Amino acid sequence: MVEVLNVSSLSKSFGAIKVADDLSFQLELGECLGVIGPNGAGKSTLLNLIVGLIRPDSGRIILDGSDITGLRPHLRARRGIGRAFQIPQPFPHLTVYENVLAAATFAGGMHEDAAAEAAIEVLQLTALFAKAELLAGGLPLIDRKRLEFAKALASQPRLILLDEIAAGLTEPEVARLTEVIGGVKAGYAMIWIEHIPHALRAVADRILVLDFGRKVLEGAPGEVMDSPAVRRIYMGFAADDVA
Amino acid sequence: MHLRLVSGVVASILLSAGAPFVLGDGALRLWTEALLILTMAQMWNLLAGYAGLVSFGHQVFVAAGAYALFLAAEALNVSPYWVLPLAPLAAAFLAALVALPLFRLRDAYFSIGIWVFSEIVATLVTKSSLTGATAGLPLKTSSLMDLDWFEPTLFWIASVLALAATAGLLLLMRSEFGLGIMSVRDNDVAAMSVGVDVQRNRLIVFVISAAGCGAAGAVNFLSNLYLSPASAFDVSWVVNMMFIVVIGGIGTLEGPIIGTLLFFALREIVTGQLGLSGGWYLVALGSVAVGTMLWSPRGLWPALSARWGLRFMSVERKAPRLALQDKPNND
């Protein structure tokens, strides 16, 4: 298998608060790593460290065999990191097509017709093609979420980072989005932060549990979801404690 | 699309080439001033409307261009026309110099920061004997110019600047760079995340914007043959740019043209036709600004273009297949 991402001993503190505590994990092509943990566990911080919006205090991030720990965010995007933000971050005064075209052009490194074709392809894949000419600022939530995913895909990434992309959507919307993500999964390495267990179970190959910036557990989805440790973190007690 | 752009440029060139032979001296001077203000407004628009950086200090670049022209003409003892290219360079240099600290400030802090910078430079210039202190500078080598052709020449230069500013902006915004800069305006963190070098793009736009204002400022004071710090660093330069762009339609290329026409039409009607004092002119400007903001907060052009479906200089990119469907309507 091809290793895409290698995170080793990543640590970051804001004052006395540790948001990443000696985190290490690897990710291979075609693999989806689900990340769960309570609010404030450091899930989004982990993504910010990987994309370079936050600098780690120590540790290394290796993408496709080269160290990107010191690289600025736009250069990491060009190296092949596509990110869908938790709170959608469209370019509101640009059209949906231009939003995706920007990702294909700058992160994807494509130009003219090649960029346009890649953008159209992604729009079709994410069911946004009919809305290509609309301003992104006027889209409803489901389409904003789709646009986040579309921008990440158009970046021609090796690694896709999804931050609660299914949060706030209705059940049928979650099902559709999950289907799209599952459909393209084989071509990328993926990290998916999500609070919706069945969405993760359907797509993720492994699940990483974070709490206070530490890795509590890493393993197969069923195993992790059913473990007493996860129940204790989420609900304050494990099934065993009650019984 | 290119055909329309080229024919527009050619028509503008022919119009401005012939204008001095038709217009009277007063009208020619008025149009020269209007074209220079339009150039500055487009440059302010580039920064605020397309790159999201609202400057309250652009008068510093107007002054930088003007001082570069006056000082260089005297030092080299040549006709001011020859050293005119130094004006945009001086303004661009100043912009590049101050960009690093200024870009650490965000939003309103940037706006105020550049204003303060402008005041600092104004104070230095006013105190320095090299730049003529408070007395300012006369244009020493004005005798080297052919004064018979002085007014037409300035009009032609102003036309070239306004045309270059507008057509240049159109081409720039339709290019890949334009897409990048508009993405930075809309959301800088998201722009980084799709691979846009935010700081570099902002720097380039800031420097271009300063250079354009420097060139227009230099020509403006060249026509006066005299330069004083009070008028060069006058905050009303940026206030006028802002009025024109905001009233006309920020982030559009047609907006500043409409804004400029309105700005000068008001001035001519209030102070010329009606014979009222300059104070009433400001009252009229203020009323128009309030009225426009109530009726169409995004400025006149977006409202007009929406009402009549007008689009002359759109910078929106069409998705290829959708563009194909539109083709019959285009040319």
XYZ file of C-alpha atoms in Angstrom:
574
model
C 0.000 0.000 0.000
C 0.997 3.613 -0.552
C 1.426 5.720 2.537
C 0.052 9.231 1.965
C 0.162 10.796 5.401
C 2.437 10.153 8.339
C 1.890 12.183 11.474
C 4.455 11.608 14.202
C 4.493 12.871 17.793
C 2.504 15.999 16.960
C 2.017 18.306 19.954
C 0.514 21.746 20.365
C -0.443 23.732 23.457
C -2.245 27.021 23.856
C -0.900 28.125 27.215
C -1.681 25.361 29.683
C -4.199 23.677 27.400
C -2.908 20.818 25.290
C -4.849 20.632 22.039
C -2.600 17.997 20.491
C -0.646 15.658 22.733
C 1.951 13.424 21.124
C -0.314 12.349 18.255
C 0.938 9.752 15.792
C -0.875 7.929 13.008
C -0.515 6.901 9.365
C -2.881 6.941 6.449
C -2.736 5.044 3.178
C -4.204 5.712 -0.252
C -7.842 4.603 -0.416
C -8.141 4.631 3.330
C -10.616 6.720 5.334
C -9.774 7.529 8.922
C -12.767 8.591 11.000
C -12.011 10.918 13.904
C -14.370 11.202 16.842
C -14.201 12.760 20.266
C -16.143 15.201 22.457
C -16.239 18.930 21.729
C -12.872 20.496 22.429
C -11.047 17.175 22.027
C -8.788 18.735 19.387
C -10.360 17.322 16.230
C -10.501 20.533 14.206
C -7.136 21.548 15.666
C -5.672 18.355 14.240
C -6.899 19.378 10.786
C -5.591 22.921 11.263
C -2.187 21.452 12.131
C -2.226 19.277 9.025
C -3.178 22.127 6.669
C -0.768 24.558 8.321
C -3.148 27.127 9.793
C -1.602 26.248 13.182
C 2.085 25.510 13.731
C 2.875 22.524 15.985
C 5.180 22.893 18.987
C 6.813 19.615 18.062
C 6.337 16.615 15.811
C 6.370 16.095 12.076
C 3.832 15.861 9.281
C 4.894 13.916 6.213
C 2.832 13.981 3.018
C 3.775 11.547 0.261
C 7.184 11.048 1.780
C 8.156 14.706 2.107
C 8.151 16.752 5.281
C 5.566 19.545 5.081
C 5.711 20.614 8.743
C 7.215 24.036 7.932
C 5.252 24.731 4.763
C 2.731 27.594 4.497
C -0.959 26.623 3.990
C -1.266 27.491 0.284
C 1.804 25.404 -0.526
C 0.371 22.433 1.361
C -2.853 22.806 -0.618
C -0.794 22.680 -3.828
C 1.018 19.571 -2.553
C -2.345 17.826 -2.398
C -4.356 18.599 0.717
C -8.019 19.411 0.092
C -10.144 20.511 3.010
C -13.882 20.856 3.617
C -14.406 23.253 6.516
C -16.783 22.528 9.402
C -18.459 25.887 8.843
C -18.648 26.162 5.050
C -16.268 28.801 3.695
C -17.444 29.588 0.180
C -16.322 32.614 -1.829
C -19.751 34.285 -1.560
C -19.464 36.819 -4.393
C -18.165 34.251 -6.879
C -20.329 31.711 -8.653
C -20.349 28.054 -7.651
C -18.385 27.300 -10.827
C -15.786 29.969 -10.035
C -15.428 28.628 -6.491
C -14.552 25.191 -7.800
C -12.487 26.598 -10.663
C -10.327 28.487 -8.142
C -9.548 25.222 -6.350
C -8.749 23.435 -9.627
C -6.547 26.339 -10.758
C -4.522 27.187 -7.679
C -4.400 24.005 -5.611
C -4.894 21.706 -8.606
C -2.314 23.537 -10.705
C -4.458 23.300 -13.830
C -5.128 26.035 -16.357
C -7.650 27.125 -18.975
C -9.594 24.211 -20.448
C -8.101 21.561 -18.172
C -9.170 23.500 -15.072
C -12.631 24.151 -16.515
C -13.103 20.474 -17.340
C -11.976 19.373 -13.894
C -14.347 21.884 -12.289
C -17.301 20.691 -14.378
C -16.515 17.076 -13.586
C -16.488 17.786 -9.852
C -19.712 19.808 -10.082
C -21.442 16.909 -11.762
C -20.108 14.460 -9.205
C -21.334 16.579 -6.289
C -24.738 17.352 -7.875
C -23.977 21.073 -8.085
C -23.821 21.385 -11.852
C -27.346 22.817 -12.172
C -26.333 25.590 -9.762
C -22.971 26.366 -11.375
C -23.914 29.928 -12.320
C -25.406 30.928 -8.972
C -23.507 33.019 -6.452
C -22.121 30.753 -3.742
C -23.241 33.160 -1.009
C -26.892 32.374 -1.684
C -26.714 28.577 -1.441
C -28.673 26.572 1.157
C -26.715 24.550 3.733
C -26.709 21.225 1.881
C -25.246 22.908 -1.202
C -22.688 24.794 0.854
C -21.570 21.469 2.293
C -21.454 19.976 -1.181
C -19.452 22.971 -2.362
C -16.923 22.431 0.441
C -16.487 18.855 -0.729
C -16.400 19.979 -4.378
C -13.610 22.490 -3.664
C -11.639 19.826 -1.812
C -12.036 17.404 -4.723
C -11.190 20.018 -7.373
C -7.902 20.696 -5.574
C -6.689 17.400 -7.098
C -5.747 16.250 -3.613
C -3.958 13.195 -2.312
C -5.402 13.787 1.132
C -8.967 14.983 1.770
C -9.943 16.415 5.142
C -13.650 16.500 5.948
C -14.731 18.406 9.042
C -18.283 17.516 10.134
C -19.484 17.690 6.573
C -22.708 15.827 7.434
C -23.534 17.889 10.521
C -26.783 19.855 10.296
C -28.104 17.900 7.334
C -31.315 15.865 7.231
C -31.116 12.042 7.177
C -31.704 11.703 3.414
C -29.114 14.449 2.782
C -26.589 12.639 4.973
C -27.268 9.426 3.046
C -26.678 11.136 -0.323
C -23.497 12.851 0.793
C -22.168 9.651 2.361
C -22.810 7.849 -0.891
C -20.816 10.437 -2.869
C -17.935 10.328 -0.392
C -17.918 6.526 -0.382
C -17.928 6.562 -4.187
C -14.711 8.545 -4.602
C -12.920 7.214 -1.520
C -10.674 4.732 -3.334
C -8.697 7.486 -5.062
C -7.666 9.403 -1.960
C -6.535 9.203 1.615
C -9.217 10.728 3.790
C -9.686 12.015 7.316
C -13.309 12.500 8.308
C -14.378 14.136 11.549
C -18.014 13.384 12.252
C -20.485 12.961 15.092
C -22.900 10.814 13.088
C -21.908 7.200 13.879
C -23.670 5.416 11.014
C -22.173 7.791 8.419
C -18.689 6.995 9.722
C -19.380 3.264 9.996
C -20.414 3.226 6.341
C -17.255 4.850 5.001
C -14.405 4.805 7.535
C -11.882 1.959 7.606
C -10.473 2.942 10.962
C -11.562 5.264 13.714
C -9.364 7.429 15.876
C -10.760 8.605 19.209
C -9.418 11.888 20.548
C -9.844 13.350 24.012
C -7.897 16.333 25.391
C -5.687 16.200 22.296
C -4.624 12.627 23.062
C -5.220 9.483 21.068
C -7.454 7.341 23.280
C -8.104 4.562 20.830
C -7.579 3.612 17.210
C -9.168 0.650 15.462
C -11.928 -0.817 13.305
C -15.175 1.220 13.423
C -17.372 -1.434 15.078
C -14.744 -2.248 17.669
C -14.122 1.399 18.563
C -17.776 2.455 18.680
C -18.642 -0.396 21.026
C -15.661 0.010 23.321
C -16.247 1.009 26.957
C -13.646 3.777 26.664
C -15.612 5.569 23.923
C -18.865 5.202 25.827
C -17.236 6.606 28.923
C -15.927 9.652 27.003
C -19.198 10.364 25.254
C -21.713 9.485 27.918
C -19.716 9.741 31.084
C -20.153 6.036 31.852
C -19.680 2.734 30.084
C -22.357 0.099 29.576
C -20.392 -2.170 31.914
C -20.410 0.401 34.710
C -24.189 0.314 34.819
C -24.501 -3.446 34.625
C -15.695 38.886 -26.049
C -12.267 39.995 -27.238
C -13.782 41.626 -30.300
C -15.979 43.780 -28.092
C -13.068 44.735 -25.856
C -10.847 45.683 -28.810
C -13.604 47.710 -30.495
C -14.321 49.478 -27.206
C -10.667 50.382 -26.782
C -10.337 51.545 -30.410
C -13.488 53.696 -30.141
C -12.188 55.279 -26.923
C -8.823 56.019 -28.517
C -10.435 57.680 -31.559
C -12.771 59.705 -29.345
C -9.961 60.990 -27.130
C -7.671 61.660 -30.088
C -10.252 63.964 -31.660
C -11.699 65.554 -28.514
C -9.130 68.387 -28.096
C -9.977 69.676 -31.580
C -13.664 69.891 -30.759
C -13.796 70.839 -27.081
C -13.056 74.299 -25.703
C -10.224 74.910 -23.236
C -12.481 74.813 -20.172
C -14.210 71.607 -21.215
C -10.896 69.985 -22.075
C -9.509 70.824 -18.647
C -12.634 69.429 -16.986
C -12.423 66.167 -18.917
C -8.721 65.842 -18.106
C -9.508 66.177 -14.426
C -12.403 63.707 -14.701
C -10.271 61.101 -16.469
C -7.547 61.417 -13.833
C -10.071 61.035 -11.017
C -11.564 58.052 -12.846
C -8.106 56.463 -13.000
C -7.633 56.941 -9.268
C -11.152 55.650 -8.536
C -10.502 52.484 -10.566
C -7.251 51.959 -8.643
C -9.048 52.381 -5.327
C -11.756 50.062 -6.642
C -9.128 47.447 -7.542
C -7.929 47.420 -3.959
C -11.269 47.755 -2.124
C -13.732 46.165 -4.530
C -11.610 43.304 -5.832
C -9.029 42.684 -3.105
C -11.097 43.678 -0.074
C -8.590 46.226 1.275
C -10.293 49.551 2.052
C -7.706 52.330 2.034
C -8.204 55.724 3.686
C -4.675 56.743 2.772
C -4.403 56.633 -1.000
C -3.590 60.349 -1.103
C -0.055 59.353 -0.108
C 0.395 57.644 -3.491
C -1.090 60.630 -5.350
C 1.482 62.785 -3.572
C 4.333 60.300 -4.106
C 3.775 60.380 -7.861
C 3.528 64.156 -7.950
C 6.662 64.734 -5.847
C 8.609 62.169 -7.883
C 7.719 64.048 -11.068
C 8.563 67.530 -9.744
C 11.802 66.492 -8.043
C 13.035 64.339 -10.928
C 12.256 66.997 -13.556
C 14.274 69.535 -11.588
C 17.163 67.216 -10.730
C 17.579 65.897 -14.271
C 16.671 69.217 -15.880
C 14.480 67.583 -18.520
C 10.948 68.088 -19.745
C 8.444 66.773 -17.184
C 6.983 64.464 -19.835
C 10.192 62.442 -19.847
C 10.182 61.744 -16.138
C 6.464 60.984 -15.951
C 7.145 57.199 -15.870
C 9.014 57.734 -12.591
C 5.779 58.798 -10.869
C 4.070 55.371 -10.836
C 7.397 53.759 -9.968
C 7.869 55.987 -6.925
C 4.330 55.301 -5.704
C 4.772 51.560 -6.302
C 8.076 51.590 -4.412
C 6.483 53.361 -1.460
C 3.607 50.875 -1.464
C 5.931 47.869 -1.531
C 7.912 49.382 1.332
C 4.947 49.925 3.619
C 3.002 46.780 2.627
C 4.805 44.479 5.042
C 3.822 46.271 8.265
C 0.403 47.349 6.925
C -0.651 43.849 5.929
C -0.298 42.749 9.523
C -3.355 44.911 10.174
C -6.790 43.661 9.249
C -9.955 45.356 7.992
C -10.564 48.705 9.692
C -7.086 48.602 11.259
C -5.591 48.508 7.771
C -7.796 51.419 6.660
C -6.714 53.586 9.586
C -3.116 52.347 9.455
C -2.592 53.517 5.893
C -4.210 56.873 6.726
C -1.759 57.321 9.582
C 1.080 56.342 7.273
C -0.064 58.994 4.806
C -0.100 61.626 7.549
C 3.401 60.619 8.647
C 4.761 60.991 5.125
C 2.893 64.311 4.751
C 4.490 65.622 7.938
C 7.973 64.554 6.832
C 7.516 66.203 3.443
C 6.135 69.382 4.994
C 9.155 69.609 7.343
C 11.820 68.830 4.771
C 13.516 71.573 2.768
C 14.395 68.990 0.083
C 10.728 68.788 -0.842
C 10.090 72.506 -0.547
C 8.551 72.243 2.935
C 5.184 73.992 3.364
C 5.828 76.285 0.400
C 5.831 73.350 -2.020
C 7.570 73.118 -5.382
C 7.183 74.965 -8.669
C 7.674 72.966 -11.854
C 11.157 74.275 -12.720
C 11.418 72.804 -16.202
C 7.947 73.764 -17.436
C 9.560 75.961 -20.103
C 10.871 72.776 -21.781
C 7.312 71.800 -22.685
C 5.477 73.023 -25.783
C 2.819 75.122 -24.090
C 0.653 75.374 -27.230
C -0.016 71.672 -26.976
C 0.031 71.549 -23.174
C -3.721 71.093 -22.543
C -4.326 68.563 -25.359
C -1.254 66.565 -24.347
C -2.398 66.333 -20.738
C -5.860 65.308 -21.930
C -4.351 62.547 -24.056
C -2.180 61.311 -21.217
C -5.200 61.305 -18.896
C -7.207 59.384 -21.518
C -4.483 56.772 -21.822
C -4.331 56.382 -18.049
C -8.101 56.029 -17.623
C -8.339 53.616 -20.518
C -5.366 51.581 -19.314
C -6.813 51.472 -15.800
C -10.243 50.298 -16.916
C -9.231 47.901 -19.693
C -6.266 46.681 -17.642
C -8.510 45.901 -14.709
C -10.932 44.093 -16.977
C -8.159 41.878 -18.363
C -6.597 41.403 -14.939
C -9.871 40.335 -13.331
C -10.686 37.957 -16.172
C -7.304 36.297 -15.789
C -6.371 33.523 -13.387
C -4.790 36.120 -11.152
C -8.155 37.907 -10.985
C -9.887 34.746 -9.840
C -7.278 34.356 -7.113
C -7.539 37.940 -5.934
C -11.349 37.843 -5.793
C -11.175 34.635 -3.766
C -8.855 36.418 -1.312
C -11.354 39.283 -1.052
C -14.202 36.897 -0.317
C -12.437 34.695 2.245
C -8.693 34.686 2.815
C -8.508 31.481 4.859
C -10.536 29.590 2.261
C -8.335 31.111 -0.450
C -5.198 29.726 1.237
C -6.902 26.373 1.486
C -7.338 26.215 -2.277
C -3.705 27.113 -2.873
C -3.844 30.902 -3.326
C -0.792 32.796 -2.071
C -2.800 35.421 -0.190
C 0.028 37.767 0.836
C 1.643 37.791 -2.596
C -1.661 38.517 -4.363
C -2.480 41.353 -1.976
C 0.974 42.842 -2.417
C 0.732 42.826 -6.215
C -2.697 44.493 -6.180
C -1.616 47.048 -3.593
C 1.448 48.007 -5.646
C -0.541 48.284 -8.909
C -3.192 50.383 -7.174
C -0.544 52.737 -5.761
C 1.247 53.021 -9.105
C -1.944 54.037 -10.921
C -2.722 56.705 -8.334
C 0.872 57.945 -8.529
C 0.665 58.365 -12.303
C -2.701 60.152 -12.169
C -1.554 62.348 -9.282
C 1.589 63.372 -11.147
C -0.388 64.397 -14.258
C -2.858 66.319 -12.099
C -0.129 68.444 -10.513
C 1.736 68.712 -13.787
C -1.312 70.536 -15.146
C -1.112 72.952 -12.162
C 2.631 73.547 -12.725
C 2.843 73.818 -8.941
C 2.801 71.331 -6.073
C 2.008 72.038 -2.436
C 1.956 69.438 0.351
C -1.454 70.600 1.561
C -3.097 69.818 -1.775
C -1.002 66.709 -2.554
C -1.721 64.988 0.767
C -5.286 66.290 0.900
C -7.570 63.598 2.330
C -10.245 64.680 -0.156
C -8.354 62.691 -2.834
C -9.298 59.422 -1.187
C -12.709 60.735 -0.149
C -13.484 61.482 -3.800
C -12.228 58.073 -4.939
C -14.354 56.442 -2.273
C -17.466 58.472 -3.126
C -17.170 57.674 -6.819
C -16.580 53.967 -6.318
C -19.163 53.409 -3.602
C -21.890 55.445 -5.314
C -21.151 53.984 -8.736
C -20.843 50.397 -7.589
C -17.882 48.880 -5.736
C -16.373 45.761 -7.278
C -17.671 46.596 -10.757
C -15.758 48.252 -13.587
C -18.726 50.274 -14.870
C -19.495 51.687 -11.405
C -16.552 54.108 -11.142
C -17.324 55.458 -14.633
C -20.902 56.258 -13.628
C -19.692 57.601 -10.295
C -17.193 59.918 -12.000
C -19.807 61.270 -14.421
C -22.212 61.905 -11.548
C -19.496 63.500 -9.415
C -18.538 66.038 -12.091
C -22.078 66.579 -13.361
C -23.131 67.536 -9.833
C -20.196 69.888 -9.457
C -20.851 71.615 -12.767
C -24.568 71.943 -12.151
C -24.332 73.164 -8.550
C -21.355 75.506 -8.827
C -21.699 76.336 -12.551
C -25.304 76.349 -13.721
C -26.889 77.184 -10.375
C -24.006 79.421 -9.326
C -24.059 78.168 -5.746
C -21.036 78.051 -3.435
C -18.763 75.042 -2.980
C -20.486 74.291 0.304
C -23.741 73.513 -1.525
C -21.819 71.160 -3.772
C -20.812 69.121 -0.731
C -24.422 69.156 0.455
C -25.495 67.844 -2.951
C -22.827 65.099 -2.873
C -23.919 64.052 0.599
C -27.586 63.935 -0.392
C -26.828 61.847 -3.462
C -24.727 59.475 -1.336
C -27.506 59.027 1.230
C -30.152 58.606 -1.470
C -28.099 56.024 -3.347
C -27.307 54.048 -0.216
C -31.013 53.896 0.649
C -32.120 52.913 -2.824
C -29.239 50.590 -3.764
C -26.641 49.888 -1.074
C -24.297 48.266 -3.579
C -24.199 51.405 -5.721
C -25.905 52.623 -8.875
C -24.448 50.272 -11.454
C -25.551 46.948 -9.888
C -29.104 48.314 -9.570
C -29.156 49.617 -13.138
C -27.624 46.493 -14.630
C -30.123 44.311 -12.759
C -33.068 46.427 -13.891
C -32.163 46.558 -17.583
C -30.060 43.421 -17.815
C -27.009 45.452 -18.879
C -23.556 43.894 -18.794
C -20.643 45.586 -20.485
C -17.572 44.567 -18.540
C -18.507 41.465 -16.616
C -15.610 39.535 -15.127
C -17.672 36.452 -14.322
C -16.378 33.184 -15.729
C -18.895 30.974 -17.485
C -18.774 27.210 -17.161
C -17.865 25.923 -20.658
C -21.080 24.048 -21.401
C -23.225 26.876 -20.089
C -21.214 29.388 -22.093
C -21.936 27.350 -25.197
C -25.682 27.709 -24.651
C -25.294 31.445 -24.269
C -23.255 31.935 -27.406
C -26.019 33.126 -29.797
C -26.861 36.032 -27.488
C -23.287 37.160 -27.063
C -21.925 38.571 -30.285
